[in-house]
Coordinates of C-alpha atoms in Angstrom, one line a residue:
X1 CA 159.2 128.0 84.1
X2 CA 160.2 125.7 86.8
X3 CA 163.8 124.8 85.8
X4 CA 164.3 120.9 85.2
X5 CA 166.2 119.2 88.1
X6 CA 168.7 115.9 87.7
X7 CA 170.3 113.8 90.5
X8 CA 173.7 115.0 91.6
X9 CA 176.7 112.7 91.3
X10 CA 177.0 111.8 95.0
X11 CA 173.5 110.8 95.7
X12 CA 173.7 108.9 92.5
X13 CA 176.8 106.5 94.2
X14 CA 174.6 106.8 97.7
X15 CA 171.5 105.2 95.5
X16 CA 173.5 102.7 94.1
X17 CA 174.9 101.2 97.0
X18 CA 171.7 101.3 98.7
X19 CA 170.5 99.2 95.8
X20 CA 173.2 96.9 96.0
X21 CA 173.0 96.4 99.3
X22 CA 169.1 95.4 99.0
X23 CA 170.1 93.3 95.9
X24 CA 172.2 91.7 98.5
X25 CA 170.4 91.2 101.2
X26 CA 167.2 89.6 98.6
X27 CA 169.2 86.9 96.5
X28 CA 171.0 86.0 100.3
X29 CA 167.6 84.8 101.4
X30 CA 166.2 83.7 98.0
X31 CA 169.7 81.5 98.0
X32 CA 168.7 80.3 101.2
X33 CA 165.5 79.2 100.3
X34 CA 167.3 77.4 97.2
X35 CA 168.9 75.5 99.6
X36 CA 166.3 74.4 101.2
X37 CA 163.8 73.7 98.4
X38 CA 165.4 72.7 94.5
X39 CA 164.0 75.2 92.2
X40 CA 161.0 72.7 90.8
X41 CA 159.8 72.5 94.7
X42 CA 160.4 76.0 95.2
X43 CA 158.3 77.4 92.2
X44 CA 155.2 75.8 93.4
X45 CA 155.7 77.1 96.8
X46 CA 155.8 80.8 95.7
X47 CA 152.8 80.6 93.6
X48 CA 150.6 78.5 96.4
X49 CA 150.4 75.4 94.5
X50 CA 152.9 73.4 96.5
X51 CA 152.4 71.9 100.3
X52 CA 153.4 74.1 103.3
X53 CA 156.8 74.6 104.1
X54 CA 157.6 76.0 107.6
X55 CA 161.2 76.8 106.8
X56 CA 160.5 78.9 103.2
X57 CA 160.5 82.7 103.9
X58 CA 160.0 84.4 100.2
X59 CA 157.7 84.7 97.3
X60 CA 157.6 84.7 94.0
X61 CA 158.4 88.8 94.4
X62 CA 161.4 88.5 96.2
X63 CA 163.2 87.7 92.6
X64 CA 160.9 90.6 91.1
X65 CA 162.4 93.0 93.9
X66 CA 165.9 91.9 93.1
X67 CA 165.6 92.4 89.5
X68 CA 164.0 96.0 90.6
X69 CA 167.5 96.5 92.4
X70 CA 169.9 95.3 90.4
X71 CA 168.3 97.7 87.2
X72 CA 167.5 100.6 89.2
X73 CA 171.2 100.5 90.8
X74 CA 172.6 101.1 87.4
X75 CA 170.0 103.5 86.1
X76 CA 170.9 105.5 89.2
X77 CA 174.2 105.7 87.9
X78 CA 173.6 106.7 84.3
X79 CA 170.1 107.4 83.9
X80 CA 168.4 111.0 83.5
X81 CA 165.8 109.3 85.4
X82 CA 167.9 108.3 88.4
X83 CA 165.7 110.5 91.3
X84 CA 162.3 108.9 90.1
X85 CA 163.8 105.5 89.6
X86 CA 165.4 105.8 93.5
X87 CA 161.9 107.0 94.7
X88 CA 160.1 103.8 93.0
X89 CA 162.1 101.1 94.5
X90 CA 162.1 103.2 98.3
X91 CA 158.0 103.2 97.7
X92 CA 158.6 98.9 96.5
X93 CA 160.5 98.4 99.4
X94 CA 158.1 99.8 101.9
X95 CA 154.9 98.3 100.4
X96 CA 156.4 94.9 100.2
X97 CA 158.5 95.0 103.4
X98 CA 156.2 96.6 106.0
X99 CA 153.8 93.4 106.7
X100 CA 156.9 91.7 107.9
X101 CA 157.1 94.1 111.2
X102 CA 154.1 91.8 112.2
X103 CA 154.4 88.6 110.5
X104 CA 154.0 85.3 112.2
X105 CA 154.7 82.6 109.4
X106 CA 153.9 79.5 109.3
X107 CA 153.6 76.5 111.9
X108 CA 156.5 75.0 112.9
X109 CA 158.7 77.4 112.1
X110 CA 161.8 78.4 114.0
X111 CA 161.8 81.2 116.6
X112 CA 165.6 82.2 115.6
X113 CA 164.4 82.1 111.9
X114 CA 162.1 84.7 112.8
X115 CA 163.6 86.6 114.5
X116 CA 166.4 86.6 111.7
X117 CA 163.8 87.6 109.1
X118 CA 161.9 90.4 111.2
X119 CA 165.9 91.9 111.6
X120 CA 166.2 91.3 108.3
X121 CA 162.9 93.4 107.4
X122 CA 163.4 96.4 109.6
X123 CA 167.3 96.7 107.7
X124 CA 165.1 96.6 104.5
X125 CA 162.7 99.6 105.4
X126 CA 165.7 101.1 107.0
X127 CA 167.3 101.0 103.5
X128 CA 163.6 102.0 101.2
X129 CA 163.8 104.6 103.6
X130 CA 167.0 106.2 103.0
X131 CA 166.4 105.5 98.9
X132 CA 163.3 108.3 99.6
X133 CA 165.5 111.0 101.2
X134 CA 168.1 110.3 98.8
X135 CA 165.9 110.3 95.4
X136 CA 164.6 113.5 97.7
X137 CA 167.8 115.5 99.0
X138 CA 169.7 114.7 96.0
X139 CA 168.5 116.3 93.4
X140 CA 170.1 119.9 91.9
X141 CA 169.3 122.0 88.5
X142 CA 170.4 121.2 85.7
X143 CA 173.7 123.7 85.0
X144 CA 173.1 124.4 81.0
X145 CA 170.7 123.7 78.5
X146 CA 173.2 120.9 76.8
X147 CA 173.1 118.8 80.1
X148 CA 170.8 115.7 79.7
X149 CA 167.4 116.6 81.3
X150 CA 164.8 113.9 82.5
X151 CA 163.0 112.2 79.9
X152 CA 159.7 111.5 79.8
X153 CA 157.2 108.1 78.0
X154 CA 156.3 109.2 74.6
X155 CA 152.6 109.9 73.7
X156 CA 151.8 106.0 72.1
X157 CA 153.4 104.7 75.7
X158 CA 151.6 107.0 77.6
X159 CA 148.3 106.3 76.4
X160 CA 148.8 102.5 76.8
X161 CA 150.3 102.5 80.3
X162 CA 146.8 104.5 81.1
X163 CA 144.5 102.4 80.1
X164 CA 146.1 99.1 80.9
X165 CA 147.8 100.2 84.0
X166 CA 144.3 102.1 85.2
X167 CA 142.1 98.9 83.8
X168 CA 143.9 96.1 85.7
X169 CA 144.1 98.5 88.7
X170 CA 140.6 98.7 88.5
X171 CA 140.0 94.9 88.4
X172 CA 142.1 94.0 91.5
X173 CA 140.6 96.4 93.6
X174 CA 136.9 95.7 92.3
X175 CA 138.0 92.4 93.0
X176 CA 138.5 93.4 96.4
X177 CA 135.7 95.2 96.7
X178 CA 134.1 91.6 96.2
X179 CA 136.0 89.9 99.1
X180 CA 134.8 93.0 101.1
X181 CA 131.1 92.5 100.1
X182 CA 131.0 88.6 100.4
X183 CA 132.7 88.4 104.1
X184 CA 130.6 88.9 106.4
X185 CA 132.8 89.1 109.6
X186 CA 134.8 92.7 109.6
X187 CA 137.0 91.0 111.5
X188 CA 137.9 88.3 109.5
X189 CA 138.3 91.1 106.2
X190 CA 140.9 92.8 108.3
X191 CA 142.7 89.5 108.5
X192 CA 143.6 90.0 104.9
X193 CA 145.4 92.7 105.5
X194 CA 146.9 91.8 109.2
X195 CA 147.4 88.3 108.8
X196 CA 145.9 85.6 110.7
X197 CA 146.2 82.1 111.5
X198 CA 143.9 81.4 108.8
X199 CA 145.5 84.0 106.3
X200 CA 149.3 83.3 106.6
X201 CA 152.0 84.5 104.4
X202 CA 155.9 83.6 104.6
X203 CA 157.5 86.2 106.5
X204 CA 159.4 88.0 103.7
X205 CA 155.7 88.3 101.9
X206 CA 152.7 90.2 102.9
X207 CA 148.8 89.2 103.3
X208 CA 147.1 89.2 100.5
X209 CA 144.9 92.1 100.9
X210 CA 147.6 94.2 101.8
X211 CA 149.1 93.4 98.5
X212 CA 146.2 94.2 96.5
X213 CA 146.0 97.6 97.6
X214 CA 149.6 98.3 97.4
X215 CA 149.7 97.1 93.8
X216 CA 146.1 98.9 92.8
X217 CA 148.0 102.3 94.4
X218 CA 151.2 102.1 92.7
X219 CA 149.1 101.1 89.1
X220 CA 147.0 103.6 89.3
X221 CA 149.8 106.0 90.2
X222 CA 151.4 105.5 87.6
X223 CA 148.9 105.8 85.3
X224 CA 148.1 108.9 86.1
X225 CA 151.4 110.2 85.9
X226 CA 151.5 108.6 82.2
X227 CA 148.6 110.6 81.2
X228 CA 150.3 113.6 82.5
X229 CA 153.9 112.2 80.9
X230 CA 155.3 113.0 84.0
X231 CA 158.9 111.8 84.8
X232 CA 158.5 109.5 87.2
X233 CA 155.6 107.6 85.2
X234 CA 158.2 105.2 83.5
X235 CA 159.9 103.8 87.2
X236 CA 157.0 103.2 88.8
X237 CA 154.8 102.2 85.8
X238 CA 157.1 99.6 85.0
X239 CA 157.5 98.2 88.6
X240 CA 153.9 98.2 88.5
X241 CA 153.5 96.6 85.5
X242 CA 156.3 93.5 86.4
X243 CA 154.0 93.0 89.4
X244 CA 150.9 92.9 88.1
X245 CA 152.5 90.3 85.2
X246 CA 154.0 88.5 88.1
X247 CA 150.7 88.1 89.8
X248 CA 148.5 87.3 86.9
X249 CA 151.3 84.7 85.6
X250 CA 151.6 82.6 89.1
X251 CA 147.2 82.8 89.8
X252 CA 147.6 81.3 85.8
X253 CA 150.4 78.8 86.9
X254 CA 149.0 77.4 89.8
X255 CA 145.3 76.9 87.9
X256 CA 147.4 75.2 85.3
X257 CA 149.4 72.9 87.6
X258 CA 146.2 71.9 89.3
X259 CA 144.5 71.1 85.9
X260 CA 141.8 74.1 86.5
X261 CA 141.8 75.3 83.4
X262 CA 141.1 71.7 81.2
X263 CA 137.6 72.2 82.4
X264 CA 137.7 75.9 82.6
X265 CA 133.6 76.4 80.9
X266 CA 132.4 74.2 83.9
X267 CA 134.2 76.2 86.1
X268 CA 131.5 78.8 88.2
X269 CA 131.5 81.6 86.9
X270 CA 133.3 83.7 89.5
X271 CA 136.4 81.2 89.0
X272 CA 135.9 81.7 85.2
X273 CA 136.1 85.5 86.0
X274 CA 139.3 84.9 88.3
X275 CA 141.5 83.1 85.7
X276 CA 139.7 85.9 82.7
X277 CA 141.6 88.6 85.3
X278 CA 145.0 87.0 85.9
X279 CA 144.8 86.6 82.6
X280 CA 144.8 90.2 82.0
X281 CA 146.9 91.0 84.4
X282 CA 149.8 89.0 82.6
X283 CA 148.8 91.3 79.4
X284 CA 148.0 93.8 80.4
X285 CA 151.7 93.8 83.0
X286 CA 154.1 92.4 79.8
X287 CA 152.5 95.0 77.5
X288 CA 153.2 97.8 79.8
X289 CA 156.2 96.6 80.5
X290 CA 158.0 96.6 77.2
X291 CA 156.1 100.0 75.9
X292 CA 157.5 101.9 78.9
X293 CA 161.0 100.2 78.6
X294 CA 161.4 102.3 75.4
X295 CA 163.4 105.1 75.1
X296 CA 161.9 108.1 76.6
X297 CA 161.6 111.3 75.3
X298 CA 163.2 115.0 76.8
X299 CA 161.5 117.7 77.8
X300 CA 161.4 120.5 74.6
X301 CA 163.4 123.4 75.6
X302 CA 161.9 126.5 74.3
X303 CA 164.7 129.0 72.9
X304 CA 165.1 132.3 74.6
X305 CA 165.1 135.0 71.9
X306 CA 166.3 138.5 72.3
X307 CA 164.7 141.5 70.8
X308 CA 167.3 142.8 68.2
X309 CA 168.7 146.5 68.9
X310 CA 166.9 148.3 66.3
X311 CA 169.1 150.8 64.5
X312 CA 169.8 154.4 66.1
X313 CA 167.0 156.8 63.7
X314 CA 168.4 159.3 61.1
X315 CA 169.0 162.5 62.1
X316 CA 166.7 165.2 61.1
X317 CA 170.0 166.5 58.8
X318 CA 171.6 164.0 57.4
X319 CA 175.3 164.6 56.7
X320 CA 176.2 163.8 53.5
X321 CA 176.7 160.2 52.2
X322 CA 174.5 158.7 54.5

């Protein structure tokens, strides 16, 4: 039996300040943005209801991300879980970071602004990096059977991450399959995943497409893993899960602000089906969410018995008073 392996103490204070430092780096820009835009002008602009603004650089997942930082920071410094915790904010920071090695942004927007955010992005994947080789290099056995091992989602969260986690999964990427199906230009599909001048994102976000797919592999990651109650099911199915809520919750906001969803039955009924899914998604993410922030539970350890020493026979004469 493979013996059960925990995060030594050094690579738990590197994974820390590699959080902090992301944390850091995150709520600088969402600050500046702030500045820029009060928070009611702001909002709209994450979740696409709100007019162009050259000058904004994040999304509504740069505060997600943070949040991801600032938590996983301090489970890396207590948690039994501090390796798989490490490894899911190193994948986050890749997946959401990457698209902004290529990212134009939008009209008008400053060259030295660019260039600051596109610095900015490689220090990022520079630092998701570095959480992977850490979560990786860091680990060692566990020195006794009384040291806190790893724990793992009970059975009742398991089973829900699964089927949520793997239905909404599902749903975006059938939804994707859809915008595959209904363009007709290859081309202009790849665009959703590239970027384009028609398909722009700010340059701390990523095309949509490219999101999807990130967000359908991570879910269905983790859902796997929760079926199997492996360790790392619980990280990475809760940073799933707060996306997918997150995106449900601003596709929902931004129908709402528009007043979409007064007249929601005469709506076609493709739109009907794209509020029924971020819809869903919001579930589906906030019940995940808070059944995998439970208490996990530890790996049993099974006992190691040794045979007794059985008693030396009687001799074929016994002396007396035996």
């Amino acid at each position: 039996m493979r013996q059960p392996q925990v995060l030594a103490h050094g690579a738990r204070l590197v994974g820390a300040v590699l959080c902090a430092l992301l944390a850091l780096q995150t709520a600088a820009w969402i600050g500046r943005d702030l500045g820029l835009a009060e928070p009611s002008r702001l909002w709209p602009l994450w979740t696409g209801g709100g007019p162009s603004a050259p000058d904004i650089v994040t999304t509504f997942r740069d505060p997600l991300l943070f949040c991801v930082y600032v938590v996983v920071g301090i489970a890396a410094l207590r948690s039994t879980v501090a390796a798989s915790a490490l490894l899911t904010a190193g994948i986050a920071t890749l997946a959401w970071r990457l698209p902004g090695v290529w990212a134009r942004g939008s009209d008008g927007m400053h060259h030295e602004l660019r260039e600051q955010a596109v610095l900015s992005t490689f220090v990022a994947l520079a630092l998701g990096a570095a959480l992977l080789v850490t979560a990786a290099a860091g680990r060692r056995p566990t020195v006794s059977v009384y040291e806190p091992r790893p724990t793992r989602p009970a059975r009742g969260p398991s089973v829900t991450a699964f089927l949520l986690l793997g239905a909404a999964a599902s749903v975006v990427a059938a939804w994707e399959v859809h915008w595959a199906t209904r363009s007709r230009d290859p081309v202009a599909y790849l665009d959703r995943f590239t970027g384009s001048d028609a398909i722009r994102a700010p340059l701390l976000g990523a095309p949509p497409g490219w999101l999807a797919v990130a967000l359908v592999l991570m879910a269905w990651a983790a859902a796997i893993g929760a079926l199997l109650h492996t360790v790392y099911s619980r990280p990475l199915g809760m940073v799933a899960a707060a996306l997918l809520a997150g995106t449900g919750g601003t596709a929902l906001a931004d129908a709402m602000r528009g007043g979409a969803l007064t007249d929601v039955g005469s709506a076609p009924t493709s739109t009907q089906l794209q509020y029924a899914s971020a819809l869903f998604e919001l579930l589906a993410g906030t019940v995940v969410l808070l059944a995998l922030a439970r208490r996990g539970v530890p790996p049993a350890i099974r006992p190691t018995t040794t045979p007794r020493a059985l008693a030396p026979p009687p001799p074929a004469s016994r002396p007396p008073g035996w």
